[in-house]
Coordinates of C-alpha atoms in Angstrom, one line a residue:
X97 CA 54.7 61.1 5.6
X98 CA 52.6 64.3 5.4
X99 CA 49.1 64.3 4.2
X100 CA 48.7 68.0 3.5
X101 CA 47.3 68.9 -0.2
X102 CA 47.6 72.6 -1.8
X103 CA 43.8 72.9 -4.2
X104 CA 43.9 75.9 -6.6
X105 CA 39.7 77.3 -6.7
X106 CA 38.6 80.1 -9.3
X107 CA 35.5 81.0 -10.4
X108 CA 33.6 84.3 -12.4
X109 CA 31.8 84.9 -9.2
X110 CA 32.0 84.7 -5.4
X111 CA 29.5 85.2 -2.5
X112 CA 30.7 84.4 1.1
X113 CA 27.5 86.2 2.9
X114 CA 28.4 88.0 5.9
X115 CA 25.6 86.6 8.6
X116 CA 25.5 90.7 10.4
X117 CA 23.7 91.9 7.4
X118 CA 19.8 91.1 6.9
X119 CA 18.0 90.6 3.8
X120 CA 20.3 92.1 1.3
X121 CA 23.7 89.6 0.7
X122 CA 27.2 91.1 1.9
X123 CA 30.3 88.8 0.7
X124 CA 33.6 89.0 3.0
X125 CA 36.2 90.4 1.2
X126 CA 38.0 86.9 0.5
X127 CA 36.8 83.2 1.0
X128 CA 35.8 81.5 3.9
X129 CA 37.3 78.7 5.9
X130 CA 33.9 76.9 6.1
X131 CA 33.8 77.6 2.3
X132 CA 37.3 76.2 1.7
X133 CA 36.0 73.0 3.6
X134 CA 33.0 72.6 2.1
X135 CA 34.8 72.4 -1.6
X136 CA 37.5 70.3 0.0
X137 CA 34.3 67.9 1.6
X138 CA 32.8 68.2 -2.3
X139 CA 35.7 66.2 -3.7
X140 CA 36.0 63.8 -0.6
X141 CA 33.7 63.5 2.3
X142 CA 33.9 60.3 4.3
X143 CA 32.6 59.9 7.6
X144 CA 35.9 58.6 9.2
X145 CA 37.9 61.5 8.0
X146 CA 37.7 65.6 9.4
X147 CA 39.2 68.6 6.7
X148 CA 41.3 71.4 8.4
X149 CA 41.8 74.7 6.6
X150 CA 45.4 75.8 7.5
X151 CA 45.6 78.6 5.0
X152 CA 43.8 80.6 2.1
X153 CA 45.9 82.6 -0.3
X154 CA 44.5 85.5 -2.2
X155 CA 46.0 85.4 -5.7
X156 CA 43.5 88.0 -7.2
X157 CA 42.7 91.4 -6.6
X158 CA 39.9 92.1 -4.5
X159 CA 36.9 93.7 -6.3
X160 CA 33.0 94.2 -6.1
X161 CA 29.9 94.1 -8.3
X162 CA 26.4 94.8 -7.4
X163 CA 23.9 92.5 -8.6
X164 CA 20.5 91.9 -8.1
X165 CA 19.3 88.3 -7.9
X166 CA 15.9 86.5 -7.2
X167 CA 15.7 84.7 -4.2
X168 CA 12.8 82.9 -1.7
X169 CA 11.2 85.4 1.0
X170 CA 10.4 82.7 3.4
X171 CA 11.6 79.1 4.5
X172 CA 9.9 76.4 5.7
X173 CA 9.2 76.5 9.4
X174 CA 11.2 73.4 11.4
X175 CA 8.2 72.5 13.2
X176 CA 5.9 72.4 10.1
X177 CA 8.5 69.4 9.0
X178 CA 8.3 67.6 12.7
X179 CA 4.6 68.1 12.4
X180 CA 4.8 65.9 8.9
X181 CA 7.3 63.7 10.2
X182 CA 4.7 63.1 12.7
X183 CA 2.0 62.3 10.5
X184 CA 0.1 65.7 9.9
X185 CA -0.9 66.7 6.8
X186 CA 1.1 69.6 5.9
X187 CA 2.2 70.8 3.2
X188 CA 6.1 71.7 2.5
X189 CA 6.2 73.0 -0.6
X190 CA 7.2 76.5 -1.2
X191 CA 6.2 78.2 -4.3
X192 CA 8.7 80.1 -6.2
X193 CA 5.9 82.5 -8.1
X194 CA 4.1 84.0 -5.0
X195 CA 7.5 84.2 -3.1
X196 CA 10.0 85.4 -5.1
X197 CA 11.7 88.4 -4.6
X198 CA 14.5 90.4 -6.0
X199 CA 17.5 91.7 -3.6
X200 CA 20.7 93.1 -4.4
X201 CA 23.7 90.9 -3.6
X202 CA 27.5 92.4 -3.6
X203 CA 29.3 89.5 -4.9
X204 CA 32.9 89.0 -5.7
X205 CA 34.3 88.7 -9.1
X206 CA 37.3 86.9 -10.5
X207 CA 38.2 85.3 -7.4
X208 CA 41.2 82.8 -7.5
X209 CA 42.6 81.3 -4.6
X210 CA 45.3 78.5 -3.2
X211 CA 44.1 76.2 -0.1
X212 CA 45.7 74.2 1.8
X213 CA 44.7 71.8 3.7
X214 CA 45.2 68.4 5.7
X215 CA 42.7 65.9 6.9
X216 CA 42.3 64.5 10.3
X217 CA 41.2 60.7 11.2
X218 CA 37.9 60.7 13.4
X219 CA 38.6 58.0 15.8
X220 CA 35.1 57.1 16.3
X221 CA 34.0 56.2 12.8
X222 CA 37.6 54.6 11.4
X223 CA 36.9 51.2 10.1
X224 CA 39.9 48.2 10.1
X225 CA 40.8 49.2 6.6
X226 CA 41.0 52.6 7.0
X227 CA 44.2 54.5 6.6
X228 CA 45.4 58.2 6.7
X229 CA 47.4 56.9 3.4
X230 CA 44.7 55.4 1.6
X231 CA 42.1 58.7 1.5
X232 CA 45.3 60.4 0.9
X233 CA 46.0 58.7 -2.3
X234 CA 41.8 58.9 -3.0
X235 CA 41.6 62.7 -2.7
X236 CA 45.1 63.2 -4.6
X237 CA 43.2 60.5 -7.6
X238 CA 40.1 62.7 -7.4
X239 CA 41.7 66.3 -7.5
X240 CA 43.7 65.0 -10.3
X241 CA 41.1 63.7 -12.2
X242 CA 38.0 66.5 -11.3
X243 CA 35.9 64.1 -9.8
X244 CA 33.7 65.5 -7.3
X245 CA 30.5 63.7 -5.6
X246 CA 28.7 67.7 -6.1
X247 CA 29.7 70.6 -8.4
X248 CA 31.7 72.5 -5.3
X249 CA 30.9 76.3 -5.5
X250 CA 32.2 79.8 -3.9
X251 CA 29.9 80.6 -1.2
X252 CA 26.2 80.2 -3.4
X253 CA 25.3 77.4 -5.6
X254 CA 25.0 79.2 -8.6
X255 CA 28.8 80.1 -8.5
X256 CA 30.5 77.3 -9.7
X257 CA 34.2 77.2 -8.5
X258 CA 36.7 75.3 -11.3
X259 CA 39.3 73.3 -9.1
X260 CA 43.0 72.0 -9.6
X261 CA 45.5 70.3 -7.3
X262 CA 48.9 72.1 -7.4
X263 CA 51.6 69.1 -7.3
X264 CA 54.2 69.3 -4.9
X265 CA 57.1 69.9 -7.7
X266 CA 54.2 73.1 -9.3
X267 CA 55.7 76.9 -8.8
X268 CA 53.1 78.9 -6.5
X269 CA 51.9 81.8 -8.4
X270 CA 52.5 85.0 -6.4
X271 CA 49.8 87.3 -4.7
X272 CA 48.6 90.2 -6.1
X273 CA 49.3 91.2 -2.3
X274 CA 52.3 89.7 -1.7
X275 CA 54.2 92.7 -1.6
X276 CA 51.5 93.9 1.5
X277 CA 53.0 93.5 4.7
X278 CA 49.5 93.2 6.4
X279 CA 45.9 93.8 5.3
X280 CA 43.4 93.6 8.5
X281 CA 39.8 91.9 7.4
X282 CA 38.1 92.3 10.3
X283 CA 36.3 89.1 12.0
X284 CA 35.4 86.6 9.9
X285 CA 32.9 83.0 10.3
X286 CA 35.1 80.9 11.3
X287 CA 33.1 77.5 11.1
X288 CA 29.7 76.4 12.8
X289 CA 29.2 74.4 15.9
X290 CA 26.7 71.4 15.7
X291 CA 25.3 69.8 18.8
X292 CA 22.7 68.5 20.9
X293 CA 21.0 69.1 24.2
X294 CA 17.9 67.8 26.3
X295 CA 14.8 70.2 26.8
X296 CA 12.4 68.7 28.5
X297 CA 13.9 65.2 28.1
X298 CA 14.1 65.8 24.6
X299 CA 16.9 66.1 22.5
X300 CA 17.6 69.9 20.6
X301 CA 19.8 70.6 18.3
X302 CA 21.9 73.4 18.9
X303 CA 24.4 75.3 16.9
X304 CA 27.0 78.2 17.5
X305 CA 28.9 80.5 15.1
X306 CA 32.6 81.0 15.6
X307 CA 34.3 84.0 14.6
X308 CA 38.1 85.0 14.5
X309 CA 40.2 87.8 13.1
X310 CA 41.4 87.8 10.2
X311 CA 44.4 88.7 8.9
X312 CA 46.3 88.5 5.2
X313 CA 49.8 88.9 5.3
X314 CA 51.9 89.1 2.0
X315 CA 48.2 87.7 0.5
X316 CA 48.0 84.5 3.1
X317 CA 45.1 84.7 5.9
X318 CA 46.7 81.6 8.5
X319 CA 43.5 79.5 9.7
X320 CA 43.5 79.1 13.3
X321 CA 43.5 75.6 14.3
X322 CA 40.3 76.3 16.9
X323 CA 38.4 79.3 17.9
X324 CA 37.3 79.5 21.8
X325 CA 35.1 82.3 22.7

């Protein structure tokens, strides 16, 4: 039995920043495959299970609008939190009045898209009840139903994404691209790398971007199934 689900996502507005560009936001020209995860992981996230992004179709035309939006100028500094964690008085609050600043953002609009997707079991965390068919059946109850443990969005928090799980029996609706042979999008994040390491005798975490090219053909980009630089 296969365990592969197809999720419709739309939403008004899209931004899927492109990490080469600096203060003001970039979107890629479609969605993400860390994206796609992360609304996959919105409906159901459990530690025994791993989401893989086989394929992203592009249903909607591809189009731009320039917006300008407020956003933070600074973070908080990592060792100002291990200094509090420590014990230090510091203070992490950031204060939205003396750092905001406006910066242009080119977003995506009307964006509507079909995933698919399957699931793999992570070995080390699978308890004795746990089954490829049982979080099967719980994402398929979810989808149906909307249920979602956060709001999942498309790329930035404030773009909601509106979700719907296309039965097996449902028509696909075409691409606006489908009669394009091939559309190069140039390299796009594939995913993040966490991991640790010992300085010192200390443990760092490390992580390290992936990147592949992409490629829509007849409106589908294909997800590699692992990047390797």
């Amino acid at each position: 039995m296969g365990y592969g689900i197809t999720l419709r996502v739309n939403g008004d507005y899209a931004l899927f920043t492109r990490p080469e560009m600096k203060a003001e936001r970039v979107s890629y020209d479609v969605m993400t495959p860390s994206a796609a995860r992360g609304i996959l992981e919105a409906i159901l996230w459990k530690p025994a299970i791993r989401w893989v992004v086989d394929s992203i179709t592009v249903l909607n035309r591809i189009e731009f609008e320039s917006i300008r939006r407020n956003e933070l100028g600074s973070k908080i500094p990592p060792r100002n939190v291990a200094m509090a964690m420590a014990g230090a008085a510091i203070d992490l609050h950031q204060y939205t009045t003396s750092d905001r600043q406006q910066r242009a953002s080119l977003l995506l609009k009307n964006v509507d898209y079909l995933i698919e997707a399957h699931f793999e079991m992570v070995p080390q965390k699978v308890g004795e009840s746990d089954t490829p068919g049982k979080f099967y059946n719980m994402f398929l109850r979810r989808a149906r139903g909307g249920q979602c443990f956060h709001n999942p969005y498309l790329g930035c928090r404030e773009f909601a994404a509106s979700f719907k799980l296309m039965e097996h029996e449902e028509v696909r609706p075409d691409s606006y691209y489908a009669e394009e042979a091939e559309i190069d999008l140039g390299w796009m994040l594939w995913d993040i790398e966490y991991g640790e390491e010992l300085l010192k005798k200390k443990p760092v975490y490390t992580y390290e971007p992936k990147f592949f090219r992409a490629c829509m053909r007849h409106g589908v980009i294909e997800i590699p199934d692992e990047v390797r630089l």
